Tab-separated table of C-alpha atoms in Angstrom:
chain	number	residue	atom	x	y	z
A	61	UNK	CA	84.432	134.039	80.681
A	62	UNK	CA	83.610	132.085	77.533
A	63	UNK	CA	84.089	128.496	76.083
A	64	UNK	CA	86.589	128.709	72.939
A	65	UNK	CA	87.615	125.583	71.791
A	66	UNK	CA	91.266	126.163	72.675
A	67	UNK	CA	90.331	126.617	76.580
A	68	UNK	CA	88.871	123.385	76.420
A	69	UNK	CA	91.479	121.537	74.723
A	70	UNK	CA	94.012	123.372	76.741
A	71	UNK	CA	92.506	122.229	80.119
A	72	UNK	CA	92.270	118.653	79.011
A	73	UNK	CA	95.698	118.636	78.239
A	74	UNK	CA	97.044	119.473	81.446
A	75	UNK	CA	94.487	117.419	82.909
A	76	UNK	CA	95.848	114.694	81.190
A	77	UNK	CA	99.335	115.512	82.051
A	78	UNK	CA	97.909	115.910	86.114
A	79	UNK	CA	95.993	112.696	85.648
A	80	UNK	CA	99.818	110.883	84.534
A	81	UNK	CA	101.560	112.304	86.814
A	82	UNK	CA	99.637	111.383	89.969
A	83	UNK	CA	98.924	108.072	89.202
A	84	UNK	CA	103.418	107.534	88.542
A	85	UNK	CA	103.319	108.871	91.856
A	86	UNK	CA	99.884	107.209	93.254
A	87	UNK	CA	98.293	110.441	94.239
A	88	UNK	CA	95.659	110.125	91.825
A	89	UNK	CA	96.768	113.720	90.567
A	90	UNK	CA	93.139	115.245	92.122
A	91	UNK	CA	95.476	117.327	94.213
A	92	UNK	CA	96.649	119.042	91.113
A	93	UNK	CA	93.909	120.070	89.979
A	94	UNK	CA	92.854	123.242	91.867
A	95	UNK	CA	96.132	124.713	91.699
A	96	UNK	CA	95.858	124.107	88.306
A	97	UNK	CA	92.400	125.417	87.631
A	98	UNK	CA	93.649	128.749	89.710
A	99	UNK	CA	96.752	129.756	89.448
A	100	UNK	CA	96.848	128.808	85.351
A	101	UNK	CA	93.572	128.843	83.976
A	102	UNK	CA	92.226	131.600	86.655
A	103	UNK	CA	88.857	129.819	87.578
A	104	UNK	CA	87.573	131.152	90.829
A	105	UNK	CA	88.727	128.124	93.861
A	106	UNK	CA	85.319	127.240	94.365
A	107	UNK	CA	84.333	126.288	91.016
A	108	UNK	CA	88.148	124.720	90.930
A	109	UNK	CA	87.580	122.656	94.090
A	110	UNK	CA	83.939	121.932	92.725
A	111	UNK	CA	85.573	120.268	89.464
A	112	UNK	CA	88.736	119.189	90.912
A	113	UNK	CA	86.193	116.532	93.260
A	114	UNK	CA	84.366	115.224	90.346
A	115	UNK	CA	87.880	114.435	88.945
A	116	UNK	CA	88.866	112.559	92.364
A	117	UNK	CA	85.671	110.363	91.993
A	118	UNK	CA	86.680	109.598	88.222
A	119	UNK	CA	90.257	108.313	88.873
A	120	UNK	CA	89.301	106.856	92.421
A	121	UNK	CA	86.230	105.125	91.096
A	122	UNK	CA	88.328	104.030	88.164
A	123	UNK	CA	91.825	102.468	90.475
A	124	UNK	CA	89.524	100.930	93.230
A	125	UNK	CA	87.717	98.932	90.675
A	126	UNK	CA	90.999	97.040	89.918
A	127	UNK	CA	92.399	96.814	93.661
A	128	UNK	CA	88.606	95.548	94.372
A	129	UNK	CA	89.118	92.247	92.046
A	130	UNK	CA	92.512	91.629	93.290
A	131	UNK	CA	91.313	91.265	97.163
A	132	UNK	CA	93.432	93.645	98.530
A	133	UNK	CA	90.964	96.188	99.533
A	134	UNK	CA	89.235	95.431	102.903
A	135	UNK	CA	85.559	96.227	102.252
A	136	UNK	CA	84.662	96.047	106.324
A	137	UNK	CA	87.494	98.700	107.283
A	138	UNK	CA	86.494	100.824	104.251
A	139	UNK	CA	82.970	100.558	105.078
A	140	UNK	CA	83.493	100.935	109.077
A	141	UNK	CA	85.660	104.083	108.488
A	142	UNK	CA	83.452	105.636	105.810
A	143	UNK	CA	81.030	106.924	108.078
A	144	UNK	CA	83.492	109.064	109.505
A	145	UNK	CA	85.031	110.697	105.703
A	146	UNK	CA	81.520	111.169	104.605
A	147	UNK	CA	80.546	113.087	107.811
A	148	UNK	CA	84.024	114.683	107.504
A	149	UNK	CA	83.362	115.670	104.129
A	150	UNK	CA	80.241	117.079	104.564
A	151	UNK	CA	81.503	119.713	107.073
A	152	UNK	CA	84.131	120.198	104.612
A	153	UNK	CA	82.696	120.888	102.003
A	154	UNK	CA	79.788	123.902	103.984
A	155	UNK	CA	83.144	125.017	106.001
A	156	UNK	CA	84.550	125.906	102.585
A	157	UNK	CA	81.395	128.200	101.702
A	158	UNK	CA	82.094	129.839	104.509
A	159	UNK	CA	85.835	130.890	104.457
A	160	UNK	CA	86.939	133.536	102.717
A	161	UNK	CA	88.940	132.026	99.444
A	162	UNK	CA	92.323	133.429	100.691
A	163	UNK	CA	92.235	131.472	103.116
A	164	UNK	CA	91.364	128.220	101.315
A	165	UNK	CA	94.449	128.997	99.095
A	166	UNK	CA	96.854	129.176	102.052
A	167	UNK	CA	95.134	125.720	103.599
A	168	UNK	CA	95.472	124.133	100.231
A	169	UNK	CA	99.706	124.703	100.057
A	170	UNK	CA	100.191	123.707	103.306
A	171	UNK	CA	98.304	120.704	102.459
A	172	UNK	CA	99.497	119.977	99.714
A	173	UNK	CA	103.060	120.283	101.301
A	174	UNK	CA	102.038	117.433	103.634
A	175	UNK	CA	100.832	114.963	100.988
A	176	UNK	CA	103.852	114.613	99.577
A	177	UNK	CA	105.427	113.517	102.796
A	178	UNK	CA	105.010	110.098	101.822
A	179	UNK	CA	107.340	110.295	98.578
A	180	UNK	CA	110.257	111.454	100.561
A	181	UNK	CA	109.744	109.572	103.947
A	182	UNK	CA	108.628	106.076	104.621
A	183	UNK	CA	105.509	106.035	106.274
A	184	UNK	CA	104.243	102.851	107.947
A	185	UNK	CA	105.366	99.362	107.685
A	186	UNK	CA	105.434	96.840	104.855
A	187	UNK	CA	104.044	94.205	107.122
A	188	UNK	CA	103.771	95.330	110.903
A	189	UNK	CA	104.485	92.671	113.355
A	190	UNK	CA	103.146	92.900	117.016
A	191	UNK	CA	99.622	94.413	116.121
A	192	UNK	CA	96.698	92.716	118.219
A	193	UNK	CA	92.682	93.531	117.705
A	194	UNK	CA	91.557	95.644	119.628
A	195	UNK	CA	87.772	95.357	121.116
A	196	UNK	CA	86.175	97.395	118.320
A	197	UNK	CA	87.927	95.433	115.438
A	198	UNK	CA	87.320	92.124	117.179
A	199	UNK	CA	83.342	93.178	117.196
A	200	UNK	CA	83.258	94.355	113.775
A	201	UNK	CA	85.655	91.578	112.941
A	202	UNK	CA	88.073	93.433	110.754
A	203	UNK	CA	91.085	91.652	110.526
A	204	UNK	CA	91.263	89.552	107.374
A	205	UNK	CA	94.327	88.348	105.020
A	206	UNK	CA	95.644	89.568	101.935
A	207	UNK	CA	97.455	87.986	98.872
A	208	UNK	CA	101.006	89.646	98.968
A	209	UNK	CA	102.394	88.457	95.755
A	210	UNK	CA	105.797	89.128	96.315
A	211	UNK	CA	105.714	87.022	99.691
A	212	UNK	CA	103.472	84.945	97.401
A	213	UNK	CA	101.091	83.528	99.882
A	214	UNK	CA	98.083	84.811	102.239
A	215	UNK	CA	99.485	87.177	104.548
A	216	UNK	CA	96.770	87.711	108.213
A	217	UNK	CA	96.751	90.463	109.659
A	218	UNK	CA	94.860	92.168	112.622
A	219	UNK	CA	93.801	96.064	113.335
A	220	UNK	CA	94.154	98.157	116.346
A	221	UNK	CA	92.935	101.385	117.614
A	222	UNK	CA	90.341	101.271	115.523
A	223	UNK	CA	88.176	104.311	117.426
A	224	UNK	CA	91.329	106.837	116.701
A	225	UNK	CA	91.462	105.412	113.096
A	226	UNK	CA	87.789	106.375	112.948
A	227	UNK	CA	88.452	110.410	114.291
A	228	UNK	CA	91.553	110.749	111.781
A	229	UNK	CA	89.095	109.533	109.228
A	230	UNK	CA	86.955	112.534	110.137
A	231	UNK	CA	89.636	114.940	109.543
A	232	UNK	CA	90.805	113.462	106.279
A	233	UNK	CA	87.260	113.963	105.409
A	234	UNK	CA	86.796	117.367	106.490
A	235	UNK	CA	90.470	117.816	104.497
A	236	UNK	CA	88.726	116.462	101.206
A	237	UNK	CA	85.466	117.916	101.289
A	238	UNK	CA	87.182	120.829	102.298
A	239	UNK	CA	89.565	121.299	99.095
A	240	UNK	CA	88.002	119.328	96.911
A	241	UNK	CA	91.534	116.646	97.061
A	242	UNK	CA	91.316	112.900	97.312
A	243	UNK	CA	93.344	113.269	101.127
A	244	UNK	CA	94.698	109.729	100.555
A	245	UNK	CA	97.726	110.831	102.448
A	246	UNK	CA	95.703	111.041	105.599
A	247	UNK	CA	93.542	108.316	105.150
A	248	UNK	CA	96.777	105.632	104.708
A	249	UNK	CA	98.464	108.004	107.774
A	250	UNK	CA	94.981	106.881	109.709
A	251	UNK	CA	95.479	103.296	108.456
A	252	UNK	CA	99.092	102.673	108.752
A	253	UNK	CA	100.240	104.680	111.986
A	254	UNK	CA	97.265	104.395	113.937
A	255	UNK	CA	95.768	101.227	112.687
A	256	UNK	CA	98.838	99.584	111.436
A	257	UNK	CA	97.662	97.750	108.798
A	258	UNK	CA	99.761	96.793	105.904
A	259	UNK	CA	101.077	99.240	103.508
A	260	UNK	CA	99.357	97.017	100.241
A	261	UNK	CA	96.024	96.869	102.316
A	262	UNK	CA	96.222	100.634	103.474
A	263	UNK	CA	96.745	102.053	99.973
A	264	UNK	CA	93.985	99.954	98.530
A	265	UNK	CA	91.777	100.766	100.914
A	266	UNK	CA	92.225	103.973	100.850
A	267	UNK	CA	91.946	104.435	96.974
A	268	UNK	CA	88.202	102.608	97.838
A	269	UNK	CA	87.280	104.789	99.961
A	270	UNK	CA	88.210	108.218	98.343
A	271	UNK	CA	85.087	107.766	96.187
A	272	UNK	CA	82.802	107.568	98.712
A	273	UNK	CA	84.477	110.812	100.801
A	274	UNK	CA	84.347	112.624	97.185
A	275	UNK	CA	80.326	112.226	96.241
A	276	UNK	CA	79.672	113.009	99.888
A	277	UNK	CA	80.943	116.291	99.270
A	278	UNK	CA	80.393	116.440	95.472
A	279	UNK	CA	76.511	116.404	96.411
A	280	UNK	CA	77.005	119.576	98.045
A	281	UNK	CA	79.369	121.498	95.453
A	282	UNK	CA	77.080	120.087	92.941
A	283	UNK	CA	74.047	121.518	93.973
A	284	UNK	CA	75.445	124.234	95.535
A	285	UNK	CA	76.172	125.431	91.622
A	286	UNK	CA	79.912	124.901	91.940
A	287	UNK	CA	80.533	122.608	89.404
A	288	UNK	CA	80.687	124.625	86.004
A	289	UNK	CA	79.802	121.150	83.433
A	290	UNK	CA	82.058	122.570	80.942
A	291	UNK	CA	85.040	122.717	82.239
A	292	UNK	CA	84.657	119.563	84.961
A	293	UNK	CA	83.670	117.689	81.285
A	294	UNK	CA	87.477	117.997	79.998
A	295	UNK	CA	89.067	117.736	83.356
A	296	UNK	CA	87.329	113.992	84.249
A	297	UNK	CA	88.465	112.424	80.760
A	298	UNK	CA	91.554	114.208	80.763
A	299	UNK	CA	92.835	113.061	84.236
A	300	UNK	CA	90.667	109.447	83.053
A	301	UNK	CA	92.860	109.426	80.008
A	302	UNK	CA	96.044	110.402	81.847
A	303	UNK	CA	95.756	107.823	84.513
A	304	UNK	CA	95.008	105.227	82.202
A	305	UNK	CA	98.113	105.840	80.377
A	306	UNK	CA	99.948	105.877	83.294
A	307	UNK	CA	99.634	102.522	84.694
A	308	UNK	CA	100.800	101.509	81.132
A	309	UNK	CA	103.984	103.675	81.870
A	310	UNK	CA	104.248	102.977	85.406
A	311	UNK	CA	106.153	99.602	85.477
A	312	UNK	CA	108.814	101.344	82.417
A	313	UNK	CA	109.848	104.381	84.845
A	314	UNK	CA	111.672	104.004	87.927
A	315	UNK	CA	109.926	105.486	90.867
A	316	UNK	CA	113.191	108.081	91.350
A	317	UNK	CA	113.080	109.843	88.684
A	318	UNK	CA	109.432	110.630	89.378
A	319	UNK	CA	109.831	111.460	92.529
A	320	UNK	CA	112.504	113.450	91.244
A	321	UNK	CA	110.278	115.649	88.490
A	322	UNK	CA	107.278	115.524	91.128
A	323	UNK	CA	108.551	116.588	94.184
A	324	UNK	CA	110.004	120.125	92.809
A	325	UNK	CA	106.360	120.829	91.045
A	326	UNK	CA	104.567	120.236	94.188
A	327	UNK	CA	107.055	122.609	96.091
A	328	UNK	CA	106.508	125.917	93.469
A	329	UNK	CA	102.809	125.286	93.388
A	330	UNK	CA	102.178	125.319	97.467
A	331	UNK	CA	104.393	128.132	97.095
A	332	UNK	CA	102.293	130.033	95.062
A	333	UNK	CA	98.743	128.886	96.596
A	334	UNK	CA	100.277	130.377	99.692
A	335	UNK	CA	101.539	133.232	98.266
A	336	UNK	CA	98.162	133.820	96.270
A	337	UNK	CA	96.349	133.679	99.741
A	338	UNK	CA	98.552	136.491	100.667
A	339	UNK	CA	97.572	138.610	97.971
A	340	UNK	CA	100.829	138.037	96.266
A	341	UNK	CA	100.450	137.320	92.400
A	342	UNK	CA	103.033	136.471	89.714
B	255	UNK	CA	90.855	99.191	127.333
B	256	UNK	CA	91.975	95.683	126.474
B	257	UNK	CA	93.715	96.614	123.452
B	258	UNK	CA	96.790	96.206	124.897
B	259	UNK	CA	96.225	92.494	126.098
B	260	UNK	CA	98.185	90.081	123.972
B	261	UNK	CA	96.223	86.529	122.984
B	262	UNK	CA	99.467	84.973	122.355
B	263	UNK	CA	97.681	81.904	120.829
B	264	UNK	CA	95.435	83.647	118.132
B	265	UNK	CA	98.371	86.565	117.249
B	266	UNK	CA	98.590	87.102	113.626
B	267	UNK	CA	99.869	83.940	112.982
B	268	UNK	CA	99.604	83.470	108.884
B	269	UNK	CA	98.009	80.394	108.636
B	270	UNK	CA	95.240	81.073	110.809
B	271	UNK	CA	92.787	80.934	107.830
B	272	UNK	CA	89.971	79.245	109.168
B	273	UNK	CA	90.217	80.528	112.369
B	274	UNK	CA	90.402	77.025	114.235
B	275	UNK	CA	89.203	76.596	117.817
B	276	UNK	CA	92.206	76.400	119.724
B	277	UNK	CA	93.126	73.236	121.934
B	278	UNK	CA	92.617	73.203	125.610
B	279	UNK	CA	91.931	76.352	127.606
B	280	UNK	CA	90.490	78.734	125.878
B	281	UNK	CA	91.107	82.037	126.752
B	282	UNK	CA	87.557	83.413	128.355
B	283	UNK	CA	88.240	86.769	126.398
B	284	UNK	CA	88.528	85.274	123.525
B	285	UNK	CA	85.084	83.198	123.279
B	286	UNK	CA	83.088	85.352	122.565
B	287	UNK	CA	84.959	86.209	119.530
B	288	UNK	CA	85.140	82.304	118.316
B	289	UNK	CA	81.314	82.531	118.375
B	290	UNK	CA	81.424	85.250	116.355
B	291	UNK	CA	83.826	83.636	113.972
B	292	UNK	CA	80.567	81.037	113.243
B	293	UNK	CA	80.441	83.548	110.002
B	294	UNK	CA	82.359	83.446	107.297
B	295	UNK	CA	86.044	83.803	108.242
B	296	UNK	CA	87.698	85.806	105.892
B	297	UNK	CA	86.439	89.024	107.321
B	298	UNK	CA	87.452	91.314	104.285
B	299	UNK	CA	85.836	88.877	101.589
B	300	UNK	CA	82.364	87.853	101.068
B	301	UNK	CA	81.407	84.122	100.014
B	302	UNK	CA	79.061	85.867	97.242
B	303	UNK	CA	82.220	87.434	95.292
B	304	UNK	CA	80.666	90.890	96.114
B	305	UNK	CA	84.041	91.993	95.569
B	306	UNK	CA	83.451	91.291	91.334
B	307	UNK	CA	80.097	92.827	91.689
B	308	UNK	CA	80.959	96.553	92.768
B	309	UNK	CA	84.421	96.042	90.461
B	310	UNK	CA	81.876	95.938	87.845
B	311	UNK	CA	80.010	98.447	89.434
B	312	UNK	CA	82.992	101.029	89.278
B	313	UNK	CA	84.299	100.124	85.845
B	314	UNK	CA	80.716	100.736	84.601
B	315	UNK	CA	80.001	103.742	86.438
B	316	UNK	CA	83.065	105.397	84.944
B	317	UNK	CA	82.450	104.304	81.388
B	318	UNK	CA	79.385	105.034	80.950
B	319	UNK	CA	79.631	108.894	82.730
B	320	UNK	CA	82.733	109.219	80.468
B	321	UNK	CA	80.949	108.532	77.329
B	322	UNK	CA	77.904	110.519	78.023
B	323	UNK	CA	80.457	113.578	79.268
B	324	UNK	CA	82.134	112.940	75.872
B	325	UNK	CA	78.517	113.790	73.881
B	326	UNK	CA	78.027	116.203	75.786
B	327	UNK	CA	81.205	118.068	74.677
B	328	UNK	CA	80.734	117.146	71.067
B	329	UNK	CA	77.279	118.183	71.357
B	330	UNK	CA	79.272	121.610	72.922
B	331	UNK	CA	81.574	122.174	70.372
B	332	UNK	CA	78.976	121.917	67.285
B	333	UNK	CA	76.458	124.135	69.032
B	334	UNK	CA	76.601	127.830	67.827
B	335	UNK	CA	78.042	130.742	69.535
B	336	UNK	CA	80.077	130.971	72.793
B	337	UNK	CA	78.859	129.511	75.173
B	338	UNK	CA	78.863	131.309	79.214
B	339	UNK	CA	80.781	128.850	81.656
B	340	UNK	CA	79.098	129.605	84.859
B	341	UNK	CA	75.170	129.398	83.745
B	342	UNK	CA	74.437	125.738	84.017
B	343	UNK	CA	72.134	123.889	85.436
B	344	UNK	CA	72.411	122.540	89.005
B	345	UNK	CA	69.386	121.207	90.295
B	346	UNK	CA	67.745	117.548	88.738
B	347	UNK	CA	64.611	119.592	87.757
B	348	UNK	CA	67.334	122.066	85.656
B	349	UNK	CA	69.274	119.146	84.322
B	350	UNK	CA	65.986	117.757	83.111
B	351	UNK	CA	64.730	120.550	81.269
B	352	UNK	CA	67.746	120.990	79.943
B	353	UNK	CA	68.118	117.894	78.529
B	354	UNK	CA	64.128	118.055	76.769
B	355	UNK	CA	65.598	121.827	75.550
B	356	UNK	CA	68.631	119.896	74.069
B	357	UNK	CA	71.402	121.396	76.138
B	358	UNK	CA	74.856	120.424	75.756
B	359	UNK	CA	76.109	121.775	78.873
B	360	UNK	CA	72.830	119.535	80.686
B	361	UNK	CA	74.298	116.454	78.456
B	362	UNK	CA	77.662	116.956	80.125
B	363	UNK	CA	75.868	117.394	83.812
B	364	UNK	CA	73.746	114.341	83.502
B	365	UNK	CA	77.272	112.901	82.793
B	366	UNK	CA	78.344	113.970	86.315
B	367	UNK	CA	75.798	113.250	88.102
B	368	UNK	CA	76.378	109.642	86.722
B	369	UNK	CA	79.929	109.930	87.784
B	370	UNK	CA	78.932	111.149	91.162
B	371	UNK	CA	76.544	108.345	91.609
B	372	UNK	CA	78.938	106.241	91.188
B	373	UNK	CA	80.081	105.480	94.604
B	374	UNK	CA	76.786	105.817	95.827
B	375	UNK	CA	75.542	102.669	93.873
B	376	UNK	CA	78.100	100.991	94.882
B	377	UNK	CA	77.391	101.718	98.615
B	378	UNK	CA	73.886	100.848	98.011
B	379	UNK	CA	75.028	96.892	96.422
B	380	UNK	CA	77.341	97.061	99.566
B	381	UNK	CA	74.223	96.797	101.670
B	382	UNK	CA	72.555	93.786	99.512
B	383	UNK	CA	75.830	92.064	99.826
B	384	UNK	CA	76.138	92.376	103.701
B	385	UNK	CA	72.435	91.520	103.555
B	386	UNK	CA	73.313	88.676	101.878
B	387	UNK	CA	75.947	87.261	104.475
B	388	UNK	CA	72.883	88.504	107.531
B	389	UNK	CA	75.738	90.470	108.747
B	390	UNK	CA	73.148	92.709	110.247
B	391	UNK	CA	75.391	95.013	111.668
B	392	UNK	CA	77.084	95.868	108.449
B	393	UNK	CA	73.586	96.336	107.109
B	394	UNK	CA	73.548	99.118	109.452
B	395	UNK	CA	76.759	100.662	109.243
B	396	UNK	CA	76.633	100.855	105.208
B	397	UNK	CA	72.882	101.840	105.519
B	398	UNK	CA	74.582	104.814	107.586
B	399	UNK	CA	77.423	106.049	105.062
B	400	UNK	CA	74.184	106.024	102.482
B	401	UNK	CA	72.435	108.115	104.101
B	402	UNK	CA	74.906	110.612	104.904
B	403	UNK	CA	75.319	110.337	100.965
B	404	UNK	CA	72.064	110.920	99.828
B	405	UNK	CA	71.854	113.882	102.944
B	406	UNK	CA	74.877	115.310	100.959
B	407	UNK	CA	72.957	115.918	98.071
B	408	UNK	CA	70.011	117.787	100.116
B	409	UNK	CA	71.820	119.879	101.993
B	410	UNK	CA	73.488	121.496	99.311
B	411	UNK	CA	70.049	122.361	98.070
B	412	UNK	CA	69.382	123.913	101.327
B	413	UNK	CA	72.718	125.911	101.142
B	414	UNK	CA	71.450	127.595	98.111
């Protein structure tokens, strides 16, 4: 396989296009990268999950900055449940050396059939009433208070079952390192279900602590030889590019008619990442 | 388990910014966690605005991996002849000699590993910051997520 010019420009198109697209519908667009990279542009999966992670650090790294300033994100939870996505992502990311690639495609749609949950059902609660600290969050004191602008004052809140947050956080890892995807799905499941923080506070969070999970694994793809420079280089500015644009965008589209283009993309693609693990091609 | 046990006078109540001491009997569970509370309040903030620090820390990271990614392509695109996609260098010794033999495609990876180290700087200023506040045991769970960072990175050498 060789470098032409078109290739390149080609990929960072639809890069760009992935990068817009996930951040109208705040999935950071990561996820659409592999199928992408496969089932388009027929790069092997591991050098497509290998790029597709360096492009979830460059969007994450890039969101989280923003959320950071605006003191939404809580830096102890992040921090507390980080040890768990980096170990998670580090048996990831050797568990997908050692399955067959198949197999990885078939994970990948079902996956990617569950992170879209969120844009059809309403996970979690805006602000969750009846939530007390448990022991663990009371010892690594991680309740706090966030600015809800449109309540438009400070708005406390406190965090429970922290240890089962912490063993979901290992799986979402394990999910990320795993398929080289952002798996902020699981990480606001962990936070809103079983933690029940707010939604503002679990989405921020999580968006801070994707960056981490991704250069846990990352290390390994890199220097495993798995990320192929030239085609990772036109995949992390286009999805850079694309994201930028879309927060420009975001506030001029209404969130249906996103959901509405998104939802029926998602659906062919698992489709045919299951059906390519089954030896099935189109 | 004492999840479950409400303290009805210390339940999220909005304004309980400062995190008064309560009036009257104090509920013996409860102490403990008032001593605790001798630190700074506001558990998700930091009195030194670390939160402005790693912002700055990610905004940088990203711009300056994007714009070395971005030489690296032009450098790509005005080298002669096709170029193979799947020889490239993936070890910092590679990268380097790369880079001294003028490599475009070790341009693009010192780009990544910029991008990659990223998040690991910023876990590293983490640890200054809850130095800062001697919240010692944040020391040691962010000292922990570093590690299994920088681990990350030899393992995958070990992997092969």
């Amino acid at each position: 396989m060789h470098l032409t010019m078109l290739s390149l420009l080609l990929i960072f198109a639809c890069a760009l296009l992935a990068g817009l697209l996930g951040s109208l519908v705040g999935l950071g667009g990561g996820i659409l990268i592999v199928p992408l990279l496969t089932l388009a542009f027929g790069l092997p999966i591991r050098y497509a999950i290998g790029v597709s992670i360096v492009a979830v650090i460059a969007t994450s790294s890039g969101a989280a900055a923003a959320y950071v300033r605006d003191h939404m994100t809580n830096m102890r939870i992040g921090m507390f449940l980080e040890m768990g996505t980096t170990a998670g992502a580090i048996t990831g990311a050797f568990l997908a050396g050692l399955l067959a690639p198949q197999i990885l495609f078939i994970i990948f749609g079902f996956v990617l059939v569950v992170s879209v949950a969120p844009l059809i059902f309403k996970l979690g609660e805006e602000l969750p009433a009846d939530v007390h600290n448990d022991r663990w969050a009371r010892d690594l004191r991680l309740a706090s208070t966030y600015p809800d602008r449109r309540l438009g004052r400070e708005v406390a809140y406190e965090v429970t079952h922290t240890p089962w947050g912490l063993v979901m956080m290992y799986v979402a890892g394990m999910i990320s390192g795993l398929l080289g995807i952002g798996s902020g799905t699981f990480k606001v499941l962990a936070m809103d279900t079983v933690m029940r923080l707010p939604m503002k506070v679990s989405t921020t969070t999580s968006n801070f602590m994707i960056g981490v999970t991704a250069a846990a694994s990352a290390g390994i793809y890199f220097s495993r030889g798995d990320i192929p420079p030239l085609v990772a280089a036109p995949v992390a500015l286009g999805i850079l590019g694309g994201a930028l644009v879309g927060t420009r965008v975001l506030a001029r589209m209404s969130n249906k008619f996103v959901r509405i283009i998104f939802i029926p993309i998602i659906a062919v693609v698992a489709i045919e990442m299951i059906l390519r693990g089954f030896g099935i091609n189109f | 388990m004492d999840k479950e046990r409400t303290i009805p006078k210390n339940a999220a109540v909005p304004s309980e910014q400062a995190e008064p001491v309560s009036s009257g009997k104090v509920n013996p569970l409860h102490k403990r966690n008032d001593v605790s509370q001798t630190q700074p309040p506001a558990s998700g903030r930091a009195p030194v605005d670390m939160s402005v620090v790693i912002g700055w820390i990610l905004q940088g990271g990203v711009m300056l991996s994007s714009l070395v990614i971005l030489i690296g392509i032009v450098l790509a695109l005005f080298s002669a002849g096709p170029q193979h996609l799947f020889t490239f260098p993936h070890t910092l010794g590679e990268v380097w000699r790369g880079l001294l033999a003028f490599q475009p495609v070790s341009v693009i990876a010192v780009g990544l590993l910029l991008l990659l180290a990223t998040p690991v700087i910023r876990v590293a200023a983490s640890i200054i910051a809850f130095g800062l506040e001697h919240d010692r045991r944040y020391v040691v769970i962010t000292s922990v997520v570093l590690v299994i960072l920088v681990m990350s990175f030899l393992l995958g050498k070990g992997a092969g």
